[in-house]
CSV table of C-alpha atoms and ligand atoms in Angstrom, one decimal:
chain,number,residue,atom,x,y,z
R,1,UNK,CA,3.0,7.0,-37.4
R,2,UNK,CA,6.2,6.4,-38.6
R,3,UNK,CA,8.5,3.8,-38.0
R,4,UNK,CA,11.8,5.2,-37.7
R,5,UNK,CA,13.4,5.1,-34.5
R,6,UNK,CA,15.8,8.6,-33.7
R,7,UNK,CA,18.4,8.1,-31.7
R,8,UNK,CA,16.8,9.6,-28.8
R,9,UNK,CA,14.0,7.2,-28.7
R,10,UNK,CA,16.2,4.6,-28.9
R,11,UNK,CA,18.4,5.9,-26.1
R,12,UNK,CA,15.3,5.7,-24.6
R,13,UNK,CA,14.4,2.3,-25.1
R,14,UNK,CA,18.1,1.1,-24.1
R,15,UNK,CA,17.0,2.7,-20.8
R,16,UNK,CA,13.6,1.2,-20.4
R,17,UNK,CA,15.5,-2.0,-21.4
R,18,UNK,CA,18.2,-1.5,-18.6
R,19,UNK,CA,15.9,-0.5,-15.7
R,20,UNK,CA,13.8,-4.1,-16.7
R,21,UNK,CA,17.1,-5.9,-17.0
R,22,UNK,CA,17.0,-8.5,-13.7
R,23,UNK,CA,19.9,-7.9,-11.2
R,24,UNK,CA,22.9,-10.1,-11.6
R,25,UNK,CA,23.2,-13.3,-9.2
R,26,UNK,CA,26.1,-11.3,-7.1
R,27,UNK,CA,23.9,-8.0,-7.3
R,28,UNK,CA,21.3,-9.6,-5.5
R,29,UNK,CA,23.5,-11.1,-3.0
R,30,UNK,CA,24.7,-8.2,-2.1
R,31,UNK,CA,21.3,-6.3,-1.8
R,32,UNK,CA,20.0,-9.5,0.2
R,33,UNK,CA,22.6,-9.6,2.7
R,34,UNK,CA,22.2,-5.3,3.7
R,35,UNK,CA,18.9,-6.6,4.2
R,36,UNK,CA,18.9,-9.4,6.0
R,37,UNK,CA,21.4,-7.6,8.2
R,38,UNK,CA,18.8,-4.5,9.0
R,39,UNK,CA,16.0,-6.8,9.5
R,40,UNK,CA,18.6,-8.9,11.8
R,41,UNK,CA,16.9,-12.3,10.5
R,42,UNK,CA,19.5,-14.8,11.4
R,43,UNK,CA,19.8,-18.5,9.8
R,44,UNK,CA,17.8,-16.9,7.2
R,45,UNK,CA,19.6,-16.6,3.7
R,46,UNK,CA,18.3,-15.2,0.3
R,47,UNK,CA,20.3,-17.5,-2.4
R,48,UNK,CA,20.0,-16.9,-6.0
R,49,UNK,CA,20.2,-19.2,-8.6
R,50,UNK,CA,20.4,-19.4,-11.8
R,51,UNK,CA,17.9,-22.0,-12.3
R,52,UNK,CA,15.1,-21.2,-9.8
R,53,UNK,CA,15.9,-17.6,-9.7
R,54,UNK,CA,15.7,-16.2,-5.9
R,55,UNK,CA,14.8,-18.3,-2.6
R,56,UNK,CA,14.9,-17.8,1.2
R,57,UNK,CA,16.6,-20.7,3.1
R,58,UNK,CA,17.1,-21.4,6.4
R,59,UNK,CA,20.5,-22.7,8.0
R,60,UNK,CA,19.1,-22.8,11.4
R,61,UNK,CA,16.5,-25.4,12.5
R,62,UNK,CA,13.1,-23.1,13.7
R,63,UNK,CA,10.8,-24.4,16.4
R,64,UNK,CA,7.2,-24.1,16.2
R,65,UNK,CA,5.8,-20.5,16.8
R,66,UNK,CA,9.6,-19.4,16.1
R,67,UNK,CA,9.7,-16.2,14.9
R,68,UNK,CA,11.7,-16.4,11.4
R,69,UNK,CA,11.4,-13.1,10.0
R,70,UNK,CA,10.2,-9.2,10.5
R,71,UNK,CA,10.2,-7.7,7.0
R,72,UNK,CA,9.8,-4.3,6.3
R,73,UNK,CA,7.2,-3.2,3.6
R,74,UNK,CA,8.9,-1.1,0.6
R,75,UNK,CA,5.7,0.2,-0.7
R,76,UNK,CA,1.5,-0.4,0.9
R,77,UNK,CA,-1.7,0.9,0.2
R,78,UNK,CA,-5.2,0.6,2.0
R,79,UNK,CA,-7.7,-0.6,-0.3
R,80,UNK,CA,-9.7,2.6,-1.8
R,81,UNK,CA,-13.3,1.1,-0.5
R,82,UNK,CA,-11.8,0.1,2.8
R,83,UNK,CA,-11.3,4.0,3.8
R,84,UNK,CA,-15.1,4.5,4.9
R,85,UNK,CA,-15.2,1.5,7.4
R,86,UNK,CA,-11.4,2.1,8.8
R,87,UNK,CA,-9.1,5.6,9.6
R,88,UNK,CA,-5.7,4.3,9.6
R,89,UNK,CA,-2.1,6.1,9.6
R,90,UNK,CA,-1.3,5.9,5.8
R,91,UNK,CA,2.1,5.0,6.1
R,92,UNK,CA,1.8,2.1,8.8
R,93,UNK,CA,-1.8,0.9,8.9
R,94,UNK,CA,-2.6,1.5,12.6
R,95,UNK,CA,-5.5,2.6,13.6
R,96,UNK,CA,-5.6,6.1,14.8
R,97,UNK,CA,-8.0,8.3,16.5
R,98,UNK,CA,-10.1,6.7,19.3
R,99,UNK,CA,-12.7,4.3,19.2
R,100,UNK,CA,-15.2,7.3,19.1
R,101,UNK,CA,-13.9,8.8,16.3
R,102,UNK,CA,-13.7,5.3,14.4
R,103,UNK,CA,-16.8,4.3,15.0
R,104,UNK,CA,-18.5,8.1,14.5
R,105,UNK,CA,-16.7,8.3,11.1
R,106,UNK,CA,-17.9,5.2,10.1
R,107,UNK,CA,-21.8,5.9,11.2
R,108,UNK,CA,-21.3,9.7,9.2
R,109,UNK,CA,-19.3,8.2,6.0
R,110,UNK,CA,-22.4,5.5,6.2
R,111,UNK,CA,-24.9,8.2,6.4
R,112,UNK,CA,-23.5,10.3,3.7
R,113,UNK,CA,-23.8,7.3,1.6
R,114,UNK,CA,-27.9,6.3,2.5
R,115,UNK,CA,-28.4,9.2,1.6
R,116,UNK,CA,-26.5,9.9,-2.0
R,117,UNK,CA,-27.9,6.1,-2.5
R,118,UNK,CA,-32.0,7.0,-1.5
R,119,UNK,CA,-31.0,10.8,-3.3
R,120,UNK,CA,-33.2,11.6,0.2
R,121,UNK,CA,-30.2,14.4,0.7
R,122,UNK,CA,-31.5,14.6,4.2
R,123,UNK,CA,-28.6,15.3,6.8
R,124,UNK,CA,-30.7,15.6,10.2
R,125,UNK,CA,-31.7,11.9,10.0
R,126,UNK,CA,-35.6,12.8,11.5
R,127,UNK,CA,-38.0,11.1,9.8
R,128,UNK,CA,-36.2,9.9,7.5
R,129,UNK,CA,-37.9,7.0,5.0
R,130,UNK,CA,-34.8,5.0,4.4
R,131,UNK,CA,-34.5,1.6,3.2
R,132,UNK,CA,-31.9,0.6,5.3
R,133,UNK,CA,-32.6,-1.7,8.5
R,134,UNK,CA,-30.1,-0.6,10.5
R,135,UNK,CA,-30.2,1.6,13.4
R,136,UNK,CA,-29.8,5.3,12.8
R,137,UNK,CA,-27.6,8.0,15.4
R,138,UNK,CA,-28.9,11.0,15.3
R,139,UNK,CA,-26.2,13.1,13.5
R,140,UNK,CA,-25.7,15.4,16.6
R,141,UNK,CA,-24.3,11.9,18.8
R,142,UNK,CA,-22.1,11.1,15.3
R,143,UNK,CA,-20.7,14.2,15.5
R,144,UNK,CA,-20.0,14.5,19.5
R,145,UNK,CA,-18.3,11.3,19.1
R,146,UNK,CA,-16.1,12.5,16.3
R,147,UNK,CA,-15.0,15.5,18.3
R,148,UNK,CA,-13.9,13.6,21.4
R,149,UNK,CA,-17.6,15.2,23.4
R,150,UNK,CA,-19.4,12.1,23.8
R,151,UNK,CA,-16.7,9.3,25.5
R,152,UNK,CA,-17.8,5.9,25.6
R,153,UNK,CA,-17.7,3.7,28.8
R,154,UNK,CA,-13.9,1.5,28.8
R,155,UNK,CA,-13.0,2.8,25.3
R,156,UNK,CA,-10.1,4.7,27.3
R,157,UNK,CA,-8.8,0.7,27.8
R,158,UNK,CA,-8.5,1.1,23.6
R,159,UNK,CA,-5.9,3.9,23.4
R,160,UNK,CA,-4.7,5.5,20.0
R,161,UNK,CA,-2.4,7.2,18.6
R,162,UNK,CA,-3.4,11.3,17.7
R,163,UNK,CA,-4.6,12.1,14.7
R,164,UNK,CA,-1.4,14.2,12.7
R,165,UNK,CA,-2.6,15.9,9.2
R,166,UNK,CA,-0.3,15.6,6.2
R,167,UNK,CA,2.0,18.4,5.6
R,168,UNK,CA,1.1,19.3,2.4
R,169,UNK,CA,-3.0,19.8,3.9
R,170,UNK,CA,-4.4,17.8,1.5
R,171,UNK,CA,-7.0,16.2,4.3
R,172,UNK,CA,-6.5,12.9,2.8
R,173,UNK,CA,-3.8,11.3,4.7
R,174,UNK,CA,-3.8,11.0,8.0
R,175,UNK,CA,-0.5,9.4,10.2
R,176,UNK,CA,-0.2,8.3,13.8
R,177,UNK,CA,2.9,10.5,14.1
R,178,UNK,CA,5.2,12.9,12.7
R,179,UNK,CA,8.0,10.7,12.1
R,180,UNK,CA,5.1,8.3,9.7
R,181,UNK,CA,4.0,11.2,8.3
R,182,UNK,CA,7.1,13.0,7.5
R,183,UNK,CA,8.5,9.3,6.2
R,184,UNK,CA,5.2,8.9,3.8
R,185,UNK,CA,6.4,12.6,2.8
R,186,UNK,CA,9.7,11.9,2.0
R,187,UNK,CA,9.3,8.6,0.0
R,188,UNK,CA,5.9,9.2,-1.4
R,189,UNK,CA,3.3,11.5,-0.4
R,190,UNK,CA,5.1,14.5,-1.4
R,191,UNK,CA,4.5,14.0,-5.4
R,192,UNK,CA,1.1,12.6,-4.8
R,193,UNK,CA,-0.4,14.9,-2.4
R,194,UNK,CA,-3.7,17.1,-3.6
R,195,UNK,CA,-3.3,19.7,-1.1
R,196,UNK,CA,-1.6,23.3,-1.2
R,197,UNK,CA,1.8,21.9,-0.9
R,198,UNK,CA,2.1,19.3,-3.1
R,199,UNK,CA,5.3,19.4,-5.4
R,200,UNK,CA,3.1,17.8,-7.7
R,201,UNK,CA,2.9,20.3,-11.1
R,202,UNK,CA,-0.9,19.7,-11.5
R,203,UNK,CA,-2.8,18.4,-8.8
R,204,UNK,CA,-6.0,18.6,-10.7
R,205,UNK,CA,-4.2,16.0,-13.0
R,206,UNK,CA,-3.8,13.8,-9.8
R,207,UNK,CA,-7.5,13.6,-8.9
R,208,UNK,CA,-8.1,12.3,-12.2
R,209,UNK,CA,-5.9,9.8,-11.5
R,210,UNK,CA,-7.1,8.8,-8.0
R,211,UNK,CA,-10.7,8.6,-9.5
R,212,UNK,CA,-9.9,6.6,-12.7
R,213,UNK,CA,-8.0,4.3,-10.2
R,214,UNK,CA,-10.6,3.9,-7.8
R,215,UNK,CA,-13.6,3.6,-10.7
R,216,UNK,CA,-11.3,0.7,-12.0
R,217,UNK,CA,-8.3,-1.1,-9.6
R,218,UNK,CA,-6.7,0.7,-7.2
R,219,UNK,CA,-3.5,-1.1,-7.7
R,220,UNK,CA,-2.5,1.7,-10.1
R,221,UNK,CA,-2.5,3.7,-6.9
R,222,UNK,CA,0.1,1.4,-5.3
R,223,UNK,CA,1.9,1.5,-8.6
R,224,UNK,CA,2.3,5.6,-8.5
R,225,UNK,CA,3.9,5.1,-5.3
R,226,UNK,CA,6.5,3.0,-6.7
R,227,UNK,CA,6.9,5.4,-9.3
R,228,UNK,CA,6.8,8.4,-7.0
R,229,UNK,CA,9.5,6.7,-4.1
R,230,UNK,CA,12.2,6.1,-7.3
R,231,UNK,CA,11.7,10.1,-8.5
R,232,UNK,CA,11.9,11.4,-5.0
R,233,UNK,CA,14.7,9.3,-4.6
R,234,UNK,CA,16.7,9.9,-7.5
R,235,UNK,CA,16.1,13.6,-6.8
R,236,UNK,CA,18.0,13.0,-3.3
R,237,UNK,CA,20.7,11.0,-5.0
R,238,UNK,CA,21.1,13.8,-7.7
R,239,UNK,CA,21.4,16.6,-4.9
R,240,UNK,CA,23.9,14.4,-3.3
R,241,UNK,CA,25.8,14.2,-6.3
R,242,UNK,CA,25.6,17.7,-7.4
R,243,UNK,CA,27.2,18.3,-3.7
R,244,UNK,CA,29.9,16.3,-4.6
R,245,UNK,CA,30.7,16.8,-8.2
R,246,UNK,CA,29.7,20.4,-8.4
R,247,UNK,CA,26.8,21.7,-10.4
R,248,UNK,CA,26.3,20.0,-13.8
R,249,UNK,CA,23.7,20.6,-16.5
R,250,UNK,CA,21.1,18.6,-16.2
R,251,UNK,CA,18.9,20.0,-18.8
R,252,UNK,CA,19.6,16.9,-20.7
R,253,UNK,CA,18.1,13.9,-19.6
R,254,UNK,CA,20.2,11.7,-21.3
R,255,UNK,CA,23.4,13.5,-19.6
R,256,UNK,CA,25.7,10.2,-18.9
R,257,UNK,CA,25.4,11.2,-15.2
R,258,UNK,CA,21.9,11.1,-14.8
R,259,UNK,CA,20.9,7.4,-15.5
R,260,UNK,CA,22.7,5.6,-13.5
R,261,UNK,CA,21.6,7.6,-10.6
R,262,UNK,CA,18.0,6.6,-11.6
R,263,UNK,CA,19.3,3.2,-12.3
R,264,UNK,CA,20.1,3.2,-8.5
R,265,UNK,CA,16.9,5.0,-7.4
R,266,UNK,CA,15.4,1.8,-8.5
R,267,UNK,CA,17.5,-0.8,-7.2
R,268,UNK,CA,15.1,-2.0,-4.4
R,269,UNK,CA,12.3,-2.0,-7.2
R,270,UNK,CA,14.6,-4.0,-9.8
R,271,UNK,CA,14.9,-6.6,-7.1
R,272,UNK,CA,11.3,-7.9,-7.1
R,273,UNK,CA,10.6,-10.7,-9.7
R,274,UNK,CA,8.4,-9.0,-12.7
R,275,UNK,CA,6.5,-9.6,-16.0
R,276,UNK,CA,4.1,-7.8,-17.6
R,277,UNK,CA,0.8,-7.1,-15.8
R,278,UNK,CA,-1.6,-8.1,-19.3
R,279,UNK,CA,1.1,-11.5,-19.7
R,280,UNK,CA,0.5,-12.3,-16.2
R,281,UNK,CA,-2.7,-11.7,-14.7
R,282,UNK,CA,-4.4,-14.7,-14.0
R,283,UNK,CA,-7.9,-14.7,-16.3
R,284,UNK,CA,-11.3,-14.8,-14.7
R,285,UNK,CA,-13.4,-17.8,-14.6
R,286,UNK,CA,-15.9,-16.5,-16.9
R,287,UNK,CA,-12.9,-15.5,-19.6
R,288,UNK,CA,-13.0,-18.5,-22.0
R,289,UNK,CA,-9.9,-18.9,-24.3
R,290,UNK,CA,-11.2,-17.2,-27.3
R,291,UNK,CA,-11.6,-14.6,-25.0
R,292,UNK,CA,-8.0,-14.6,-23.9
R,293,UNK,CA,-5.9,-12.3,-26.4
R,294,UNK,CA,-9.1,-9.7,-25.9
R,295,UNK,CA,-9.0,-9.4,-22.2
R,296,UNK,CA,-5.1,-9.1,-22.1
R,297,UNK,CA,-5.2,-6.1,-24.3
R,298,UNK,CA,-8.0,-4.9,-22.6
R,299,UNK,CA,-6.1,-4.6,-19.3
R,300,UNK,CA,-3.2,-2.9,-21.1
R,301,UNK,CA,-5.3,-0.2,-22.6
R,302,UNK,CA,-6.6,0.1,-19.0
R,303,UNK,CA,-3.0,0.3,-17.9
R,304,UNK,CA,-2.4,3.0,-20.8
R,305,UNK,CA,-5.3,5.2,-19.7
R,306,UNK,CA,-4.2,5.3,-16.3
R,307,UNK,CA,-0.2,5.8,-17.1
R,308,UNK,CA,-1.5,8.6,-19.0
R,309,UNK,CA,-3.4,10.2,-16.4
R,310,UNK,CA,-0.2,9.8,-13.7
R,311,UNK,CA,1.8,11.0,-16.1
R,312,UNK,CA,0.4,14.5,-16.2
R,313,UNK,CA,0.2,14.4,-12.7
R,314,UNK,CA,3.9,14.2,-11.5
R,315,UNK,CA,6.0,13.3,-15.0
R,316,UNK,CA,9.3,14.5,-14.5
R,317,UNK,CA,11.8,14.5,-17.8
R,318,UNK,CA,14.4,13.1,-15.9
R,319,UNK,CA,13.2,10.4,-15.2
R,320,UNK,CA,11.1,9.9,-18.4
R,321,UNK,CA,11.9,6.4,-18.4
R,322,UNK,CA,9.7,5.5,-15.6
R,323,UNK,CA,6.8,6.8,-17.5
R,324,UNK,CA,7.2,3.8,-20.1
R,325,UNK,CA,3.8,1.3,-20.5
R,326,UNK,CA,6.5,-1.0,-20.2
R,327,UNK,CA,7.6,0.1,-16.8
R,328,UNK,CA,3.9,0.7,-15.3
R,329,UNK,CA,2.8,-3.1,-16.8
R,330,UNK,CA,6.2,-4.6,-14.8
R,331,UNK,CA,5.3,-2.9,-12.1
R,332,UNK,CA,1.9,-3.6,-11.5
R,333,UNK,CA,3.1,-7.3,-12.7
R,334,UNK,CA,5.4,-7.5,-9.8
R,335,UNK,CA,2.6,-6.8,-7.8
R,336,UNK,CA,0.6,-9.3,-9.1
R,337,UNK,CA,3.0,-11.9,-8.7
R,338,UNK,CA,4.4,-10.8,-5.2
R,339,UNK,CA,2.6,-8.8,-2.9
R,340,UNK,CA,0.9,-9.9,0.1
R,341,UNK,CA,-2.8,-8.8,1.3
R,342,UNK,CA,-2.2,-6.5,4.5
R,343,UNK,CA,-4.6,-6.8,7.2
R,344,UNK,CA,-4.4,-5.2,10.2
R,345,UNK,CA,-7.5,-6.0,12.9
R,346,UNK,CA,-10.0,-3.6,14.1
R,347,UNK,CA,-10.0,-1.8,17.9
R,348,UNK,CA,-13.1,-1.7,17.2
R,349,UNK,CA,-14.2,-5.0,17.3
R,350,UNK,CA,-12.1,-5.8,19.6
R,351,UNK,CA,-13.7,-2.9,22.0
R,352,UNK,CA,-17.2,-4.5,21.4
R,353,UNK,CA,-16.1,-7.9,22.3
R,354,UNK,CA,-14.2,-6.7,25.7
R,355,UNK,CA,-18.3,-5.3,26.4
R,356,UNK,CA,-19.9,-7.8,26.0
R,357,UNK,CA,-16.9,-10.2,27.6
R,358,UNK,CA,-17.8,-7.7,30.7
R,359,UNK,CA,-19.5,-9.3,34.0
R,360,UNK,CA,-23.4,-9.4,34.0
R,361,UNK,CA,-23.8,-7.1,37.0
R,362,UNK,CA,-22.0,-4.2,34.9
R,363,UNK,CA,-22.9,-5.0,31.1
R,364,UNK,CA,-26.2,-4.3,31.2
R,365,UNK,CA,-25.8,-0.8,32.1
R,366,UNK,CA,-22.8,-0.6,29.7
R,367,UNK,CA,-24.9,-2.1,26.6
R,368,UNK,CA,-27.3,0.5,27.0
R,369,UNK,CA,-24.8,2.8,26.0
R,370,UNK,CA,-23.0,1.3,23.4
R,371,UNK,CA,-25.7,-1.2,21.9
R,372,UNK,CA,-27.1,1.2,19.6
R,373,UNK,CA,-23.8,2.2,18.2
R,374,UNK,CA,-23.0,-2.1,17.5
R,375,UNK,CA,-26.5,-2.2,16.3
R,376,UNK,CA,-26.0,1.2,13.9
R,377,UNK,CA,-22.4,-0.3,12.8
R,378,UNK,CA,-24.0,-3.8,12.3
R,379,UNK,CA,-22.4,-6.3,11.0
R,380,UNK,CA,-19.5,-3.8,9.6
R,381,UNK,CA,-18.4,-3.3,13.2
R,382,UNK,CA,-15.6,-5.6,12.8
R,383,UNK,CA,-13.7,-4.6,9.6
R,384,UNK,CA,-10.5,-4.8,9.4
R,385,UNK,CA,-8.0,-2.6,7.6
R,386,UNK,CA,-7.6,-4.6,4.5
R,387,UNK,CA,-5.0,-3.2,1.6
R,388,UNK,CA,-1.8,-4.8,-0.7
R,389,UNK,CA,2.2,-4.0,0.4
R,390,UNK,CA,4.7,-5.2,-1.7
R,391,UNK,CA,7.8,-7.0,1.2
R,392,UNK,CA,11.1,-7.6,-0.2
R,393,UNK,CA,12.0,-10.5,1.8
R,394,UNK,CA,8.6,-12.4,1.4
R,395,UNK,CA,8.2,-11.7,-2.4
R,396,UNK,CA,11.5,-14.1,-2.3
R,397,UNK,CA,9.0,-17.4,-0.5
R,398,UNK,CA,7.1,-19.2,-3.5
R,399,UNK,CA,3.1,-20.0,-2.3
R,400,UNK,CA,3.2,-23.8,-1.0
R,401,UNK,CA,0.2,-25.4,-1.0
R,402,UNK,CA,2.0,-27.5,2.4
R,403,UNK,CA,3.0,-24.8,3.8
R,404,UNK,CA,5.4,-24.6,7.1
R,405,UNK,CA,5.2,-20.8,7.8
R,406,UNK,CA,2.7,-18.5,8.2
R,407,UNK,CA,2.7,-14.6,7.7
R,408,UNK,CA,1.0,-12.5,10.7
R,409,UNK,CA,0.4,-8.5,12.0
R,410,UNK,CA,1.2,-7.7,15.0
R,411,UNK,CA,1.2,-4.4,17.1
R,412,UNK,CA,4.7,-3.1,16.0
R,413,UNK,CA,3.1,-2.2,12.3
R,414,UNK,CA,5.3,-1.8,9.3
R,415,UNK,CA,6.6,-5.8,9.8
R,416,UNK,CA,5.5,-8.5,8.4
R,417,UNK,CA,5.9,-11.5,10.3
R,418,UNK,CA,6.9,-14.8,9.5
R,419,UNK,CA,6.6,-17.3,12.5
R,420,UNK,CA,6.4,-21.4,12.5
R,421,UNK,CA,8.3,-25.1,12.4
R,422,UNK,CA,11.2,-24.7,10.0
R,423,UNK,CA,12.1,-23.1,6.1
R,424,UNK,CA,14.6,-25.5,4.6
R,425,UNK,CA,14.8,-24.9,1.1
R,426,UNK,CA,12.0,-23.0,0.5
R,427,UNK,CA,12.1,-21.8,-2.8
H,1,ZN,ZN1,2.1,5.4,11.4
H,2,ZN,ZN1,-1.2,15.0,1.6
C-alpha cells in the first residue's frame, strides 16, 4: 500500500474528521433545550462547559420519590440471548402476546435447544432420554398454548398487546402496534430487515452480520442501528431538499450539498460523549498489562470484521463516511461510555406470583393447572427483558458512587425514568 493520500481520500477524511468533531458549547445548548422542552423536564438544565464538558443540573429542589425526568431512548436493542426466554415489541420492549404464548415460546425455544444440545433430534418429547431435570410439555400443550387453544386460569388478568409482524416479513421483529412497528421501520428496521422487503441491497450480507454479532458482542448490532437511523435519515432530509431546491445530481458524494445534510442526520448521534471503543473499553481482570496493547487491537480487528460485514449489507456511497473504522469504534465507544442496561420485568413472573398469592381454597385447583408449566419453565420463569439503549438526557449524569437518583421502567415503555431527593450539580 501506498502512502499517498488523493484528494478524495482526503476529502474523505476531513469528513470523518467533521462528523467526530464535538458540538460547540452553544450547539449543545440549543439541542438540549428542544429536548428538554419535548421531554417537558422542568428545573432540569443540561449546561455545558468547557471544563467538565456536559452536565444535568437542577434549579428546582426535588422531593423524595419526585419524578425528575422521562427520557426518550434514541437507539435500544434486546440482548441476542435474551430473545428465547422473552417476545418483546422490538421498538419499545413490552412484552407482547399473552402469557400463553410467552410461556409456550419459551418451553418450544427450550426444547428446540435439548434437543440440538443431546443431538436426540426428537420433536414428540415421548421417551425421550434427556439430561435435563426439568419437567417436559408434551409438544402438543406447547403448541395449543402458542396458538391461543389452551387458556390458562387468570392469565386474562395479564393482558397484552397483539402480536403485529414487521412490514418487510422478515419474522424476526415483532411490535405491540403499528405505530412501533411502522416507527422501528422508519428509523431503523427498514435497512436492516432480512425479509422480502428489505431496502437492504443484500440481505444475505445482513445475516452474516447478525451471526458474526451474536457469535461475538451484540453491541455491533446496536451500533448498525445507529448507522442505519443517520442513512434513513439523511435520505429524508435529502428528499426534502430536493423538494425544495429542485433535483440536483447527486451522483457525487462529495457534491457540497450533500454533507452537511449528513452532518445533520447525525446531530442527535454527535451529541453523545465518545472515544474509541479499543481506547476505551475497560480490560478484563485476567488481561495483565503486557497484555494490554494486544487486547486493544484485538477488539479493533474484531470491530473491523464486523464493519466489514455491515458494510456489504446496507453501505450507501452517500454516506460513505459512516462506514469509517473510525466512525463504528466512536460509536460503539459512546456506547461503552453511556448507555444504560434496559430491563423491563416479566408478566410472566408476575402471573405466577399472582397464583400462588391466590387463597388456599382456590390455588390448589389452580396449581394443578399451571404447576407443571412453573416447574417446566423452572427457575427461568422469571426473566426479564434485559438489553442496552443509548438515552440522551441520562448519558449527560456521570455514575456517583453516592448517588441521589435512581433510573426505573415503568409501564409507559420508551421512558426512562429518573425519580428521587434532589440533582444539584450533578455532573
Ligand atoms: Zn411497542
Ligand atoms: Zn423485518
Amino acid at each position: 500500500m501506498g502512502t499517498c493520500i488523493c484528494p478524495i481520500d482526503a476529502q474523505f477524511f476531513d469528513q470523518v474528521a467533521a462528523l467526530l468533531t464535538p458540538p460547540t458549547l452553544p450547539q449543545i445548548q440549543e439541542y438540549f433545550e428542544v429536548l428538554e422542552a419535548k421531554r417537558h423536564c422542568s428545573g432540569l438544565k443540561v449546561k455545558p462547559d468547557a471544563k467538565h464538558g456536559k452536565g444535568v443540573h437542577s434549579e428546582v429542589n426535588f422531593q423524595e420519590d419526585d419524578l425528575i425526568l422521562k427520557d426518550e431512548m434514541l437507539v435500544g436493542a434486546q440482548h441476542s440471548s435474551n430473545k428465547i426466554d422473552c417476545f418483546v415489541c422490538s421498538f419499545c420492549f413490552r412484552f407482547i402476546g399473552s402469557i400463553e404464548l410467552q410461556i409456550g415460546r419459551k418451553l418450544y425455544l427450550q426444547e428446540l435447544g435439548v434437543s440440538a444440545v443431546d443431538g436426540s433430534g426428537s420433536s414428540d418429547g415421548i421417551g425421550c432420554n434427556t439430561s435435563s431435570e426439568k419437567t417436559r410439555i408434551p409438544q402438543d400443550t406447547i403448541q395449543s398454548l402458542m396458538n391461543s387453544n389452551l387458556q390458562l386460569p387468570y392469565s386474562e388478568n395479564f393482558p397484552l398487546p397483539l402480536v403485529v409482524p414487521c412490514l418487510g416479513g422478515c419474522k424476526e421483529a415483532y411490535y405491540c402496534s403499528k405505530s412501533c412497528a411502522e416507527a422501528d421501520w422508519d428509523s431503523f428496521h427498514s435497512l436492516l430487515c432480512i425479509g422480502h422487503g428489505s431496502s437492504s441491497p443484500s440481505t444475505e450480507a445482513l445475516l452474516k452480520f447478525v451471526k458474526h454479532a451474536n457469535e461475538t458482542n451484540d453491541i455491533f448490532i446496536l451500533a448498525a442501528k445507529v448507522i442505519s437511523f443517520t442513512i434513513l435519515r439523511y435520505r429524508k432530509l435529502k428528499a426534502a431538499h430536493v423538494q425544495r431546491e429542485g433535483k440536483h445530481d447527486s451522483s457525487n458524494q462529495f457534491d457540497s450539498c450533500i454533507f452537511p445534510l449528513l452532518l445533520e442526520a447525525w446531530k442527535s448521534v454527535s451529541m453523545g460523549f465518545k472515544r474509541r471503543w479499543w481506547d476505551c473499553i475497560a480490560l478484563p481482570e485476567d488481561v495483565d498489562s503486557s497484555e494490554k496493547v494486544e487486547f486493544r487491537m484485538q477488539i479493533k480487528d474484531l470491530a473491523f470484521e464486523s464493519l466489514q460485514l455491515l458494510k456489504e449489507a446496507i453501505y450507501d456511497k452517500e454516506c460513505a463516511p459512516l462506514f469509517s473504522l473510525d466512525i463504528y469504534g466512536h460509536i460503539i465507544g459512546m456506547f461503552e461510555l453511556n448507555n444504560l442496561d434496559l430491563v423491563v420485568a416479566s408478566p410472566v413472573e408476575d402471573y405466577f406470583l399472582y397464583i400462588d398469592d391466590l387463597p388456599v381454597s382456590q390455588k390448589k385447583e389452580v396449581e394443578n393447572l399451571t404447576k407443571p408449566f412453573l416447574d417446566a419453565l423452572g427457575d427461568d420463569y422469571s426473566i426479564s427483558c434485559q438489553g442496552t439503549a443509548f438515552f440522551p438526557l441520562q448519558s449527560c449524569m456521570n455514575h456517583s458512587c453516592i448517588p441521589n437518583a435512581k433510573a426505573f421502567k415503568r409501564e409507559e415503555m420508551l421512558m426512562e425514568e429518573w425519580s428521587r431527593t434532589r440533582m444539584d450539580k450533578l455532573l
